[in-house]
């Protein structure tokens, strides 16, 4: 960011994450929510980078910050955590389900938003693009429908997942081993809220990709 400013770049697009402001302070997460103090390495780096980017914005620098939700979609060059988690659930015929949900955003929507955000002369901006909020039960139902194959629900209530996460954190302190589930990760999958994507949708000039299209294209690519 320093180097971009020194070269007079306008704008500078910084890709942050909704996790930089997680947990949300209200029933809807917004781009101007305060930065939080996450514990996991990934979320911690996002929060630290967010503070740096906002300091540049505070001085009037044309930094545009984009906040994706849980990114899904085809053509992942590294087959990262999201498709890997889904593939594992399909192989086991079992998906973890709780009473909550998450904002799911298509990677192609994020890519186009970044492209749209490259217009110069508009100053500092913040653009939340969490994507449609989908509850676990709805996601499971859609997954079974698209696969044309039943996938069992491993139903674990949110309070129990968070308790398991606490135990995992304690085990990490005592043994130094990374647990399968941390308290912070448990909070993300049980306490996520819808995001206010209005400004990003207006910039895109079209509705976001719906969860059915997103999941269909992801599964087809994975197959």
XYZ file of N, CA, C and O in Angstrom, residues 122-195:
296
model
N -12.502 8.165 -7.578
C -13.667 8.072 -6.685
C -13.284 8.052 -5.205
O -14.157 7.949 -4.348
N -11.991 8.118 -4.911
C -11.551 8.207 -3.525
C -11.675 6.902 -2.766
O -11.944 5.843 -3.337
N -11.477 6.967 -1.442
C -11.540 5.751 -0.617
C -12.968 5.219 -0.508
O -13.919 5.977 -0.348
N -13.100 3.901 -0.601
C -14.422 3.257 -0.491
C -14.278 1.908 0.192
O -13.200 1.309 0.174
N -15.392 1.435 0.768
C -15.442 0.106 1.365
C -16.649 -0.623 0.803
O -17.762 -0.090 0.830
N -16.419 -1.845 0.314
C -17.462 -2.599 -0.375
C -17.603 -3.994 0.228
O -16.734 -4.852 0.054
N -18.671 -4.211 0.960
C -18.978 -5.535 1.491
C -19.628 -6.368 0.401
O -20.540 -5.901 -0.288
N -19.157 -7.594 0.216
C -19.814 -8.527 -0.705
C -19.796 -9.917 -0.078
O -19.065 -10.814 -0.484
N -20.622 -10.055 0.954
C -20.707 -11.340 1.648
C -21.386 -12.402 0.808
O -21.033 -13.567 0.844
N -22.381 -11.967 0.025
C -23.153 -12.911 -0.778
C -24.433 -13.321 -0.069
O -24.667 -12.968 1.092
N -25.288 -14.067 -0.748
C -26.558 -14.502 -0.148
C -26.319 -15.313 1.131
O -25.440 -16.164 1.170
N -27.130 -15.038 2.149
C -27.036 -15.778 3.406
C -27.873 -17.044 3.292
O -29.067 -16.989 2.998
N -27.227 -18.192 3.488
C -27.899 -19.478 3.309
C -27.762 -20.295 4.591
O -26.648 -20.526 5.076
N -28.881 -20.733 5.120
C -28.843 -21.566 6.318
C -28.392 -22.985 5.976
O -28.585 -23.457 4.860
N -27.791 -23.655 6.946
C -27.232 -24.989 6.715
C -28.269 -25.967 6.167
O -27.980 -26.774 5.283
N -29.481 -25.915 6.712
C -30.529 -26.844 6.268
C -30.845 -26.633 4.787
O -31.026 -27.586 4.034
N -30.901 -25.372 4.371
C -31.176 -25.058 2.969
C -30.025 -25.515 2.077
O -30.237 -26.047 0.984
N -28.794 -25.316 2.547
C -27.622 -25.739 1.781
C -27.626 -27.254 1.593
O -27.361 -27.753 0.499
N -27.931 -27.994 2.658
C -27.980 -29.458 2.576
C -29.043 -29.914 1.593
O -28.804 -30.805 0.768
N -30.220 -29.329 1.677
C -31.315 -29.703 0.780
C -30.929 -29.469 -0.674
O -31.166 -30.314 -1.546
N -30.292 -28.335 -0.957
C -29.878 -28.011 -2.313
C -28.766 -28.949 -2.794
O -28.760 -29.392 -3.949
N -27.844 -29.272 -1.895
C -26.760 -30.194 -2.236
C -27.318 -31.556 -2.651
O -26.911 -32.117 -3.685
N -28.246 -32.083 -1.881
C -28.850 -33.382 -2.199
C -29.592 -33.327 -3.530
O -29.525 -34.264 -4.343
N -30.284 -32.226 -3.761
C -31.048 -32.069 -4.996
C -30.123 -32.043 -6.219
O -30.389 -32.703 -7.227
N -29.029 -31.306 -6.125
C -28.120 -31.182 -7.261
C -27.334 -32.468 -7.502
O -27.049 -32.829 -8.643
N -26.982 -33.159 -6.418
C -26.262 -34.429 -6.554
C -27.183 -35.559 -6.993
O -26.718 -36.601 -7.457
N -28.490 -35.348 -6.795
C -29.477 -36.416 -6.996
C -29.090 -37.636 -6.170
O -29.159 -38.786 -6.624
N -28.680 -37.335 -4.942
C -28.189 -38.380 -4.039
C -28.329 -37.856 -2.612
O -27.937 -36.730 -2.328
N -28.896 -38.646 -1.707
C -29.063 -38.155 -0.334
C -27.742 -38.063 0.424
O -26.932 -38.994 0.392
N -27.528 -36.939 1.064
C -26.390 -36.743 1.963
C -26.959 -36.547 3.364
O -27.826 -35.690 3.577
N -26.492 -37.330 4.301
C -27.018 -37.266 5.660
C -26.602 -35.969 6.341
O -25.531 -35.412 6.064
N -27.432 -35.520 7.238
C -27.121 -34.347 8.052
C -26.520 -34.797 9.377
O -27.127 -35.592 10.098
N -25.320 -34.321 9.676
C -24.744 -34.547 11.000
C -25.089 -33.311 11.825
O -24.366 -32.318 11.820
N -26.219 -33.367 12.494
C -26.742 -32.188 13.190
C -26.074 -32.029 14.558
O -26.211 -32.893 15.428
N -25.372 -30.918 14.708
C -24.729 -30.590 15.986
C -25.136 -29.162 16.326
O -24.887 -28.237 15.540
N -25.780 -28.931 17.460
C -26.214 -27.570 17.800
C -25.025 -26.615 17.965
O -23.913 -27.033 18.315
N -25.291 -25.347 17.721
C -24.233 -24.349 17.773
C -23.516 -24.283 19.109
O -22.283 -24.156 19.163
N -24.274 -24.384 20.194
C -23.643 -24.283 21.522
C -22.636 -25.408 21.738
O -21.574 -25.201 22.337
N -22.971 -26.610 21.199
C -22.071 -27.746 21.368
C -20.818 -27.580 20.494
O -19.698 -27.882 20.930
N -20.980 -27.090 19.272
C -19.827 -26.836 18.411
C -18.878 -25.828 19.051
O -17.655 -25.986 19.009
N -19.430 -24.785 19.659
C -18.589 -23.776 20.309
C -17.874 -24.357 21.528
O -16.714 -24.035 21.809
N -18.573 -25.260 22.258
C -17.938 -25.927 23.397
C -16.786 -26.824 22.930
O -15.707 -26.848 23.546
N -17.005 -27.549 21.823
C -15.934 -28.387 21.258
C -14.758 -27.507 20.845
O -13.591 -27.875 21.024
N -15.061 -26.328 20.298
C -14.005 -25.388 19.919
C -13.196 -24.920 21.113
O -11.967 -24.786 21.032
N -13.855 -24.685 22.234
C -13.146 -24.294 23.466
C -12.181 -25.394 23.903
O -11.042 -25.113 24.301
N -12.658 -26.626 23.837
C -11.799 -27.756 24.200
C -10.606 -27.839 23.249
O -9.464 -28.090 23.665
N -10.862 -27.614 21.969
C -9.788 -27.624 20.985
C -8.744 -26.559 21.265
O -7.531 -26.811 21.149
N -9.193 -25.365 21.652
C -8.256 -24.288 21.999
C -7.395 -24.679 23.189
O -6.180 -24.428 23.207
N -8.023 -25.294 24.204
C -7.290 -25.722 25.394
C -6.272 -26.796 25.040
O -5.117 -26.761 25.506
N -6.669 -27.735 24.173
C -5.762 -28.806 23.765
C -4.559 -28.231 23.004
O -3.437 -28.705 23.156
N -4.797 -27.202 22.210
C -3.697 -26.572 21.473
C -2.701 -25.937 22.429
O -1.487 -26.025 22.246
N -3.213 -25.288 23.473
C -2.336 -24.676 24.475
C -1.504 -25.743 25.192
O -0.305 -25.557 25.432
N -2.130 -26.867 25.513
C -1.457 -27.902 26.285
C -0.507 -28.756 25.454
O 0.534 -29.197 25.953
N -0.861 -28.998 24.189
C -0.073 -29.927 23.370
C 0.670 -29.259 22.218
O 1.596 -29.852 21.661
N 0.249 -28.044 21.843
C 0.862 -27.377 20.699
C 0.327 -27.856 19.361
O 0.763 -27.392 18.306
N -0.628 -28.775 19.375
C -1.192 -29.304 18.136
C -2.421 -28.504 17.717
O -3.230 -28.105 18.550
N -2.530 -28.310 16.412
C -3.675 -27.570 15.884
C -4.923 -28.443 15.955
O -4.941 -29.555 15.418
N -6.008 -27.987 16.590
C -7.218 -28.802 16.704
C -8.009 -28.809 15.404
O -7.834 -27.944 14.545
N -8.897 -29.775 15.273
C -9.772 -29.832 14.102
C -10.747 -28.667 14.109
O -11.130 -28.175 13.045
N -11.160 -28.220 15.296
C -12.113 -27.126 15.402
C -11.703 -26.197 16.535
O -11.544 -26.634 17.669
N -11.515 -24.918 16.222
C -11.233 -23.915 17.246
C -12.533 -23.210 17.623
O -13.544 -23.296 16.908
N -12.497 -22.491 18.734
C -13.686 -21.748 19.148
C -14.036 -20.689 18.113
O -15.210 -20.483 17.790
N -13.029 -20.017 17.582
C -13.288 -18.969 16.588
C -13.938 -19.547 15.331
O -14.905 -18.986 14.806
N -13.431 -20.675 14.858
C -14.025 -21.309 13.677
C -15.460 -21.752 13.967
O -16.347 -21.622 13.113
N -15.684 -22.257 15.165
C -17.039 -22.669 15.547
C -17.989 -21.475 15.549
O -19.150 -21.595 15.149
N -17.503 -20.322 15.983
C -18.335 -19.113 15.973
C -18.672 -18.693 14.548
O -19.796 -18.271 14.258
N -17.698 -18.814 13.643
C -17.939 -18.430 12.249
C -19.047 -19.286 11.647
O -19.914 -18.775 10.928
N -19.045 -20.595 11.922
C -20.038 -21.468 11.300
C -21.356 -21.507 12.064
O -22.314 -22.120 11.584
N -21.424 -20.852 13.219
C -22.684 -20.854 13.974
C -23.251 -19.460 14.206
O -24.443 -19.325 14.492
N -22.423 -18.421 14.093
C -22.877 -17.072 14.439
C -22.691 -16.044 13.322
O -22.750 -14.852 13.571
N -22.472 -16.505 12.109
C -22.412 -15.570 10.982
C -23.793 -14.966 10.755
O -24.818 -15.585 11.057
N -23.810 -13.759 10.211
C -25.060 -13.051 9.943
C -25.064 -12.580 8.488
O -24.017 -12.565 7.832
N -26.226 -12.167 7.967
C -26.250 -11.605 6.612
C -25.384 -10.351 6.512
O -25.122 -9.675 7.506
N -24.932 -10.059 5.299
C -24.090 -8.885 5.045
C -24.858 -7.856 4.212
O -25.694 -8.210 3.383
